[in-house]
mmCIF file of C-alpha atoms in Angstrom:
data_model
loop_
_atom_site.group_PDB
_atom_site.id
_atom_site.type_symbol
_atom_site.label_atom_id
_atom_site.label_comp_id
_atom_site.label_asym_id
_atom_site.label_seq_id
_atom_site.Cartn_x
_atom_site.Cartn_y
_atom_site.Cartn_z
ATOM 1 C CA MET Z 31 0.000 0.000 0.000
ATOM 2 C CA LYS Z 32 1.194 3.513 -0.762
ATOM 3 C CA ALA Z 33 0.630 6.131 1.942
ATOM 4 C CA GLY Z 34 1.135 9.881 1.936
ATOM 5 C CA VAL Z 35 1.956 12.310 4.744
ATOM 6 C CA VAL Z 36 1.693 16.079 4.387
ATOM 7 C CA GLY Z 37 3.883 18.026 6.784
ATOM 8 C CA ALA Z 38 7.496 17.009 7.478
ATOM 9 C CA GLY Z 39 7.708 18.320 11.023
ATOM 10 C CA LEU Z 40 8.362 16.183 14.085
ATOM 11 C CA MET Z 41 4.937 14.540 13.939
ATOM 12 C CA GLY Z 42 4.539 14.158 10.187
ATOM 13 C CA SER Z 43 8.011 12.786 9.570
ATOM 14 C CA GLU Z 44 7.611 10.099 12.245
ATOM 15 C CA ILE Z 45 4.132 9.188 10.981
ATOM 16 C CA ALA Z 46 5.821 8.559 7.637
ATOM 17 C CA LEU Z 47 8.455 6.483 9.424
ATOM 18 C CA VAL Z 48 5.980 4.147 11.151
ATOM 19 C CA PHE Z 49 4.233 3.478 7.829
ATOM 20 C CA ALA Z 50 7.623 2.712 6.270
ATOM 21 C CA LEU Z 51 8.653 0.505 9.178
ATOM 22 C CA ALA Z 52 5.511 -1.546 8.556
ATOM 23 C CA GLY Z 53 6.616 -2.081 4.949
ATOM 24 C CA HIS Z 54 4.528 0.559 3.151
ATOM 25 C CA GLU Z 55 5.796 2.919 0.468
ATOM 26 C CA VAL Z 56 5.418 6.506 1.725
ATOM 27 C CA LEU Z 57 5.387 9.927 0.072
ATOM 28 C CA LEU Z 58 6.361 12.733 2.474
ATOM 29 C CA HIS Z 59 5.416 16.259 1.429
ATOM 30 C CA ASP Z 60 6.422 19.684 2.665
ATOM 31 C CA ARG Z 61 6.496 23.098 1.001
ATOM 32 C CA SER Z 62 10.219 23.442 1.747
ATOM 33 C CA ASP Z 63 12.964 21.252 0.324
ATOM 34 C CA ALA Z 64 15.037 22.164 3.368
ATOM 35 C CA ALA Z 65 12.289 20.894 5.683
ATOM 36 C CA LEU Z 66 12.135 17.616 3.763
ATOM 37 C CA ALA Z 67 15.907 17.184 3.883
ATOM 38 C CA GLY Z 68 15.924 17.942 7.611
ATOM 39 C CA ALA Z 69 13.122 15.427 8.199
ATOM 40 C CA ILE Z 70 15.014 12.649 6.426
ATOM 41 C CA GLU Z 71 18.124 13.399 8.501
ATOM 42 C CA ARG Z 72 16.077 13.267 11.740
ATOM 43 C CA LEU Z 73 14.624 9.920 10.729
ATOM 44 C CA ARG Z 74 18.079 8.603 9.815
ATOM 45 C CA SER Z 75 19.262 9.602 13.286
ATOM 46 C CA ILE Z 76 16.350 7.759 14.916
ATOM 47 C CA LEU Z 77 17.141 4.629 12.933
ATOM 48 C CA ASP Z 78 20.887 4.911 13.527
ATOM 49 C CA LYS Z 79 20.330 5.132 17.287
ATOM 50 C CA GLY Z 80 18.212 2.011 17.125
ATOM 51 C CA LEU Z 81 15.293 3.674 18.950
ATOM 52 C CA SER Z 82 12.728 2.153 16.605
ATOM 53 C CA ARG Z 83 14.081 -1.358 17.181
ATOM 54 C CA GLN Z 84 12.358 -1.479 20.564
ATOM 55 C CA PHE Z 85 9.129 -1.752 18.576
ATOM 56 C CA TYR Z 86 10.126 -3.002 15.117
ATOM 57 C CA THR Z 87 12.454 -5.707 13.827
ATOM 58 C CA ALA Z 88 15.951 -4.822 12.691
ATOM 59 C CA GLN Z 89 15.009 -6.049 9.222
ATOM 60 C CA ALA Z 90 12.071 -3.610 9.019
ATOM 61 C CA ALA Z 91 14.206 -0.732 10.276
ATOM 62 C CA SER Z 92 17.025 -1.419 7.814
ATOM 63 C CA GLY Z 93 14.941 -0.616 4.738
ATOM 64 C CA ALA Z 94 12.518 1.923 6.187
ATOM 65 C CA LEU Z 95 14.235 5.087 5.005
ATOM 66 C CA ALA Z 96 14.431 3.810 1.427
ATOM 67 C CA ARG Z 97 10.649 3.456 1.427
ATOM 68 C CA ILE Z 98 10.122 7.192 2.162
ATOM 69 C CA ALA Z 99 10.166 9.460 -0.896
ATOM 70 C CA PRO Z 100 10.200 13.236 -0.311
ATOM 71 C CA VAL Z 101 7.870 15.070 -2.727
ATOM 72 C CA SER Z 102 7.298 18.774 -3.296
ATOM 73 C CA SER Z 103 3.901 18.557 -5.036
ATOM 74 C CA LEU Z 104 0.623 17.366 -3.547
ATOM 75 C CA GLY Z 105 -0.291 16.143 -7.017
ATOM 76 C CA GLU Z 106 2.165 13.280 -6.514
ATOM 77 C CA MET Z 107 -0.188 11.889 -3.840
ATOM 78 C CA ALA Z 108 -2.737 10.979 -6.532
ATOM 79 C CA ASP Z 109 -2.307 7.206 -6.236
ATOM 80 C CA CYS Z 110 -2.016 6.957 -2.426
ATOM 81 C CA ALA Z 111 -4.493 4.742 -0.587
ATOM 82 C CA ILE Z 112 -4.370 6.951 2.520
ATOM 83 C CA VAL Z 113 -2.955 10.434 3.107
ATOM 84 C CA THR Z 114 -2.416 11.877 6.575
ATOM 85 C CA GLU Z 115 -2.429 15.650 6.991
ATOM 86 C CA ALA Z 116 0.000 16.666 9.751
ATOM 87 C CA VAL Z 117 0.498 20.399 9.214
ATOM 88 C CA TYR Z 118 0.404 23.334 11.646
ATOM 89 C CA GLU Z 119 -2.523 23.297 14.112
ATOM 90 C CA SER Z 120 -4.454 26.068 12.391
ATOM 91 C CA LEU Z 121 -7.914 25.749 10.878
ATOM 92 C CA GLU Z 122 -6.937 27.982 7.950
ATOM 93 C CA THR Z 123 -3.719 26.077 7.214
ATOM 94 C CA LYS Z 124 -5.383 22.680 7.419
ATOM 95 C CA ALA Z 125 -8.307 23.862 5.273
ATOM 96 C CA GLY Z 126 -5.994 24.783 2.402
ATOM 97 C CA VAL Z 127 -4.155 21.458 2.558
ATOM 98 C CA LEU Z 128 -7.337 19.383 2.766
ATOM 99 C CA ARG Z 129 -8.933 21.174 -0.192
ATOM 100 C CA ALA Z 130 -5.808 20.563 -2.269
ATOM 101 C CA LEU Z 131 -5.636 16.887 -1.271
ATOM 102 C CA ASP Z 132 -9.320 16.378 -2.015
ATOM 103 C CA GLU Z 133 -8.684 17.634 -5.532
ATOM 104 C CA ALA Z 134 -5.428 15.716 -6.051
ATOM 105 C CA CYS Z 135 -6.302 12.286 -4.647
ATOM 106 C CA GLN Z 136 -8.336 9.504 -6.211
ATOM 107 C CA PRO Z 137 -11.954 9.120 -4.974
ATOM 108 C CA GLY Z 138 -11.074 5.941 -3.064
ATOM 109 C CA CYS Z 139 -8.267 7.553 -1.085
ATOM 110 C CA ILE Z 140 -8.819 7.951 2.657
ATOM 111 C CA LEU Z 141 -7.882 11.361 4.068
ATOM 112 C CA ALA Z 142 -6.924 11.567 7.749
ATOM 113 C CA SER Z 143 -6.035 14.552 9.911
ATOM 114 C CA ASN Z 144 -3.509 14.375 12.734
ATOM 115 C CA THR Z 145 -5.052 17.372 14.500
ATOM 116 C CA SER Z 146 -4.805 17.227 18.285
ATOM 117 C CA THR Z 147 -7.709 19.531 19.100
ATOM 118 C CA LEU Z 148 -9.754 20.700 16.104
ATOM 119 C CA PRO Z 149 -13.115 18.927 15.612
ATOM 120 C CA ILE Z 150 -12.937 16.445 12.744
ATOM 121 C CA SER Z 151 -16.454 17.224 11.538
ATOM 122 C CA THR Z 152 -15.395 20.858 11.109
ATOM 123 C CA LEU Z 153 -12.337 19.829 9.107
ATOM 124 C CA ALA Z 154 -14.528 17.524 7.017
ATOM 125 C CA THR Z 155 -16.330 20.552 5.601
ATOM 126 C CA PHE Z 156 -13.128 21.432 3.706
ATOM 127 C CA VAL Z 157 -13.366 18.332 1.516
ATOM 128 C CA SER Z 158 -16.079 17.540 -1.011
ATOM 129 C CA ALA Z 159 -19.339 15.930 0.056
ATOM 130 C CA GLU Z 160 -18.308 12.794 -1.847
ATOM 131 C CA ARG Z 161 -15.027 12.534 0.140
ATOM 132 C CA ARG Z 162 -16.477 13.042 3.630
ATOM 133 C CA ALA Z 163 -17.347 9.377 4.123
ATOM 134 C CA ARG Z 164 -13.609 8.653 3.700
ATOM 135 C CA PHE Z 165 -12.324 11.376 6.039
ATOM 136 C CA LEU Z 166 -11.515 10.981 9.739
ATOM 137 C CA GLY Z 167 -9.053 11.922 12.456
ATOM 138 C CA THR Z 168 -6.007 9.894 13.480
ATOM 139 C CA HIS Z 169 -4.328 11.633 16.420
ATOM 140 C CA TYR Z 170 -0.841 10.231 16.994
ATOM 141 C CA PHE Z 171 1.279 11.011 20.055
ATOM 142 C CA SER Z 172 4.861 12.219 20.178
ATOM 143 C CA PRO Z 173 7.339 10.675 19.661
ATOM 144 C CA VAL Z 174 5.286 8.766 17.102
ATOM 145 C CA SER Z 175 7.946 6.109 16.551
ATOM 146 C CA ARG Z 176 7.677 5.050 20.211
ATOM 147 C CA MET Z 177 4.205 6.014 21.460
ATOM 148 C CA LYS Z 178 1.692 3.295 20.645
ATOM 149 C CA LEU Z 179 -1.577 5.193 21.158
ATOM 150 C CA VAL Z 180 -3.554 6.673 18.260
ATOM 151 C CA GLU Z 181 -6.942 8.263 18.850
ATOM 152 C CA VAL Z 182 -9.278 7.397 15.955
ATOM 153 C CA ILE Z 183 -11.981 10.035 15.548
ATOM 154 C CA PRO Z 184 -14.780 9.548 13.011
ATOM 155 C CA ALA Z 185 -16.573 12.681 11.826
ATOM 156 C CA PHE Z 186 -20.351 12.894 11.556
ATOM 157 C CA PHE Z 187 -20.024 11.814 7.931
ATOM 158 C CA THR Z 188 -17.371 9.051 8.230
ATOM 159 C CA ASP Z 189 -18.410 5.638 6.942
ATOM 160 C CA ALA Z 190 -18.212 2.974 9.676
ATOM 161 C CA GLY Z 191 -16.337 0.665 7.326
ATOM 162 C CA VAL Z 192 -13.656 3.318 6.780
ATOM 163 C CA THR Z 193 -13.226 3.707 10.539
ATOM 164 C CA GLU Z 194 -12.784 -0.052 10.885
ATOM 165 C CA GLU Z 195 -10.352 -0.163 7.942
ATOM 166 C CA VAL Z 196 -8.169 2.585 9.399
ATOM 167 C CA THR Z 197 -8.292 1.027 12.872
ATOM 168 C CA ALA Z 198 -7.021 -2.249 11.409
ATOM 169 C CA LEU Z 199 -4.344 -0.410 9.412
ATOM 170 C CA LEU Z 200 -3.078 1.341 12.547
ATOM 171 C CA ALA Z 201 -2.925 -1.954 14.407
ATOM 172 C CA GLY Z 202 -0.806 -3.238 11.515
ATOM 173 C CA LEU Z 203 1.581 -0.326 12.100
ATOM 174 C CA GLY Z 204 2.127 -1.570 15.643
ATOM 175 C CA LYS Z 205 -0.182 1.037 17.169
ATOM 176 C CA GLU Z 206 -3.014 0.619 19.652
ATOM 177 C CA PRO Z 207 -5.945 2.618 18.261
ATOM 178 C CA VAL Z 208 -8.668 3.904 20.593
ATOM 179 C CA ARG Z 209 -11.928 5.227 19.161
ATOM 180 C CA VAL Z 210 -12.946 8.637 20.506
ATOM 181 C CA LYS Z 211 -16.017 10.818 19.941
ATOM 182 C CA ASP Z 212 -15.505 13.916 17.812
ATOM 183 C CA VAL Z 213 -15.255 16.727 20.366
ATOM 184 C CA ALA Z 214 -12.709 19.550 20.685
ATOM 185 C CA GLY Z 215 -9.520 18.185 22.242
ATOM 186 C CA PHE Z 216 -10.826 14.608 21.957
ATOM 187 C CA ALA Z 217 -10.059 12.589 25.145
ATOM 188 C CA VAL Z 218 -6.357 12.496 25.985
ATOM 189 C CA ASN Z 219 -5.642 16.196 25.476
ATOM 190 C CA ARG Z 220 -8.579 17.159 27.666
ATOM 191 C CA MET Z 221 -7.196 15.049 30.509
ATOM 192 C CA LEU Z 222 -3.604 16.115 29.880
ATOM 193 C CA HIS Z 223 -4.203 19.856 29.722
ATOM 194 C CA ALA Z 224 -6.400 19.859 32.810
ATOM 195 C CA MET Z 225 -3.309 18.489 34.593
ATOM 196 C CA LEU Z 226 -0.868 20.869 32.882
ATOM 197 C CA ILE Z 227 -2.970 23.903 33.777
ATOM 198 C CA GLU Z 228 -3.145 22.840 37.425
ATOM 199 C CA ALA Z 229 0.596 22.115 37.476
ATOM 200 C CA VAL Z 230 1.414 25.641 36.259
ATOM 201 C CA LYS Z 231 -1.014 27.110 38.809
ATOM 202 C CA LEU Z 232 0.820 25.239 41.585
ATOM 203 C CA VAL Z 233 4.047 26.940 40.466
ATOM 204 C CA GLU Z 234 2.282 30.323 40.245
ATOM 205 C CA GLU Z 235 1.081 29.899 43.831
ATOM 206 C CA GLY Z 236 4.539 28.889 45.082
ATOM 207 C CA VAL Z 237 3.332 25.470 46.206
ATOM 208 C CA ALA Z 238 6.224 23.601 44.578
ATOM 209 C CA THR Z 239 8.886 24.001 41.877
ATOM 210 C CA PRO Z 240 8.600 22.544 38.379
ATOM 211 C CA GLY Z 241 11.368 20.068 39.185
ATOM 212 C CA ASP Z 242 9.689 18.881 42.377
ATOM 213 C CA LEU Z 243 6.304 18.547 40.672
ATOM 214 C CA ASP Z 244 7.898 16.497 37.882
ATOM 215 C CA ALA Z 245 9.462 14.225 40.513
ATOM 216 C CA ALA Z 246 6.137 13.962 42.357
ATOM 217 C CA CYS Z 247 4.335 12.830 39.197
ATOM 218 C CA ARG Z 248 7.015 10.273 38.386
ATOM 219 C CA LEU Z 249 7.359 8.871 41.897
ATOM 220 C CA GLY Z 250 3.834 9.300 43.227
ATOM 221 C CA LEU Z 251 1.679 8.765 40.120
ATOM 222 C CA GLY Z 252 3.918 6.445 38.140
ATOM 223 C CA HIS Z 253 4.156 8.809 35.157
ATOM 224 C CA PRO Z 254 7.241 8.190 32.997
ATOM 225 C CA ILE Z 255 7.739 11.940 32.604
ATOM 226 C CA GLY Z 256 6.588 14.959 34.601
ATOM 227 C CA PRO Z 257 4.312 17.734 33.255
ATOM 228 C CA PHE Z 258 7.037 20.360 32.925
ATOM 229 C CA ALA Z 259 9.507 18.052 31.211
ATOM 230 C CA MET Z 260 6.679 17.135 28.837
ATOM 231 C CA MET Z 261 5.920 20.795 28.109
ATOM 232 C CA ASP Z 262 9.590 21.353 27.301
ATOM 233 C CA ILE Z 263 9.481 18.522 24.757
ATOM 234 C CA VAL Z 264 6.224 19.468 23.008
ATOM 235 C CA THR Z 265 6.858 23.215 23.684
ATOM 236 C CA SER Z 266 4.872 25.531 25.895
ATOM 237 C CA ASP Z 267 3.895 27.425 22.730
ATOM 238 C CA LEU Z 268 1.908 24.424 21.485
ATOM 239 C CA CYS Z 269 0.457 23.819 24.958
ATOM 240 C CA LEU Z 270 -0.775 27.404 25.071
ATOM 241 C CA GLN Z 271 -2.275 27.081 21.612
ATOM 242 C CA VAL Z 272 -4.131 23.896 22.592
ATOM 243 C CA GLN Z 273 -5.385 25.431 25.833
ATOM 244 C CA GLU Z 274 -6.726 28.456 23.970
ATOM 245 C CA ILE Z 275 -8.706 26.141 21.673
ATOM 246 C CA LEU Z 276 -10.012 24.181 24.679
ATOM 247 C CA HIS Z 277 -10.871 27.419 26.491
ATOM 248 C CA ASP Z 278 -12.910 28.578 23.511
ATOM 249 C CA ALA Z 279 -14.721 25.231 23.446
ATOM 250 C CA TYR Z 280 -15.276 24.562 27.165
ATOM 251 C CA GLY Z 281 -14.863 27.819 29.030
ATOM 252 C CA GLU Z 282 -13.146 28.755 32.259
ATOM 253 C CA ARG Z 283 -11.807 25.331 33.271
ATOM 254 C CA PHE Z 284 -9.311 25.432 30.395
ATOM 255 C CA ARG Z 285 -8.232 29.075 30.701
ATOM 256 C CA PRO Z 286 -4.431 29.123 30.125
ATOM 257 C CA PRO Z 287 -2.526 30.262 33.252
ATOM 258 C CA ALA Z 288 -0.988 33.735 33.156
ATOM 259 C CA LEU Z 289 2.467 32.299 33.905
ATOM 260 C CA LEU Z 290 2.319 30.053 30.838
ATOM 261 C CA LYS Z 291 1.411 33.033 28.648
ATOM 262 C CA GLN Z 292 4.239 35.105 30.133
ATOM 263 C CA ARG Z 293 6.833 32.403 29.550
ATOM 264 C CA VAL Z 294 5.776 31.842 25.950
ATOM 265 C CA ALA Z 295 5.892 35.598 25.296
ATOM 266 C CA ALA Z 296 9.386 35.685 26.824
ATOM 267 C CA GLY Z 297 10.637 32.922 24.542
ATOM 268 C CA LEU Z 298 10.836 30.297 27.294
ATOM 269 C CA GLY Z 299 8.807 27.744 25.396
ATOM 270 C CA GLY Z 300 11.298 24.878 25.339
ATOM 271 C CA GLY Z 301 11.911 22.758 22.264
ATOM 272 C CA ARG Z 302 15.093 22.765 20.256
ATOM 273 C CA GLY Z 303 17.629 25.373 21.351
ATOM 274 C CA ARG Z 304 15.290 27.289 23.685
ATOM 275 C CA PRO Z 305 15.130 27.353 27.496
ATOM 276 C CA GLY Z 306 12.021 25.926 29.124
ATOM 277 C CA TRP Z 307 10.829 24.802 32.539
ATOM 278 C CA THR Z 308 13.565 22.205 33.078
ATOM 279 C CA GLY Z 309 16.049 23.484 35.635
ATOM 280 C CA ASP Z 310 13.664 26.112 37.035
ATOM 281 C CA LYS Z 311 14.021 26.455 40.814
#
C-alpha cells in the first residue's frame, strides 16, 4: 500500500516512518525542500540510534528510510491509498491542505487529519461531500515512533467501514488505536491539559517548583515523565495554543494560566535550542 503524509515536522516525519517501518511505500510532502531534507536526517538519526528497534524488527528498520520518498507537489499523492495531513494546528492552514488533497487524490483515497484539538467534523467541511465518508481523524502522540496510542476520531459523515479499515491499518503499524467521539480536544488532550494547567497554577502559587512537581508525578503517580519536562518537549507554545482552543470550546476550566502566557511571550517555550521549565528552581 502507498501512503502519503503532508507536513514534514516532528509529527509528520515520524508518521511517515511508522508506515515505512511496517513495509509501506510513503510519500512525504512539505512546502520546503530544506524541511524535507531535515526530516530525512532526523529519521536517519532515529534509525541509527536504534530507537525504533524497541518496537520493530531490525530487518524492518534497515529498509525503512528507502521506502520514504520526499515530494514537493501534492499532485504526486494521486495514487495513495491513505494520506495523513499533519500540518500546523491552524484551521486555515489545514483547510488549504485538505482542499488541495481532495482535488489531487483519487476518490477511493482515505484522508486523515492528525489534528490534536480541532473537531474532525469541522475539518470535514473542507473536503467535497463525496469525500467526507472517507475522512476521519487519526491523532498520533509524540514521539510517534515510540508512542503506541492513536486516537481514531470519526466525523459525523465518516463511513463505519472506513473507521474499521483505518483502525485495522493502525494496528498493523504496531499502534493501539482507541476510538474517541468527535469533540474539541478529543479525550487524551482534555485530561492532559487539565493536569498541565493545574501544574502551572501550583508553580504560580509557590506550592512547589517545576522540578519537584515532575518528581512527584514520576514517583507518586507512576508517570514516565513529569508535566514540565513534557511541556519542554512538546513546547509551551503548542500547549498554550491547545489550551486556547479548549478554552474557547469549554470555558473557564481550560483558561491558560498567566504564567504560561508570560513564559511563551518571553521565549521560554522549550523545544530545540530554547530554554524551558527544566532546571527552574
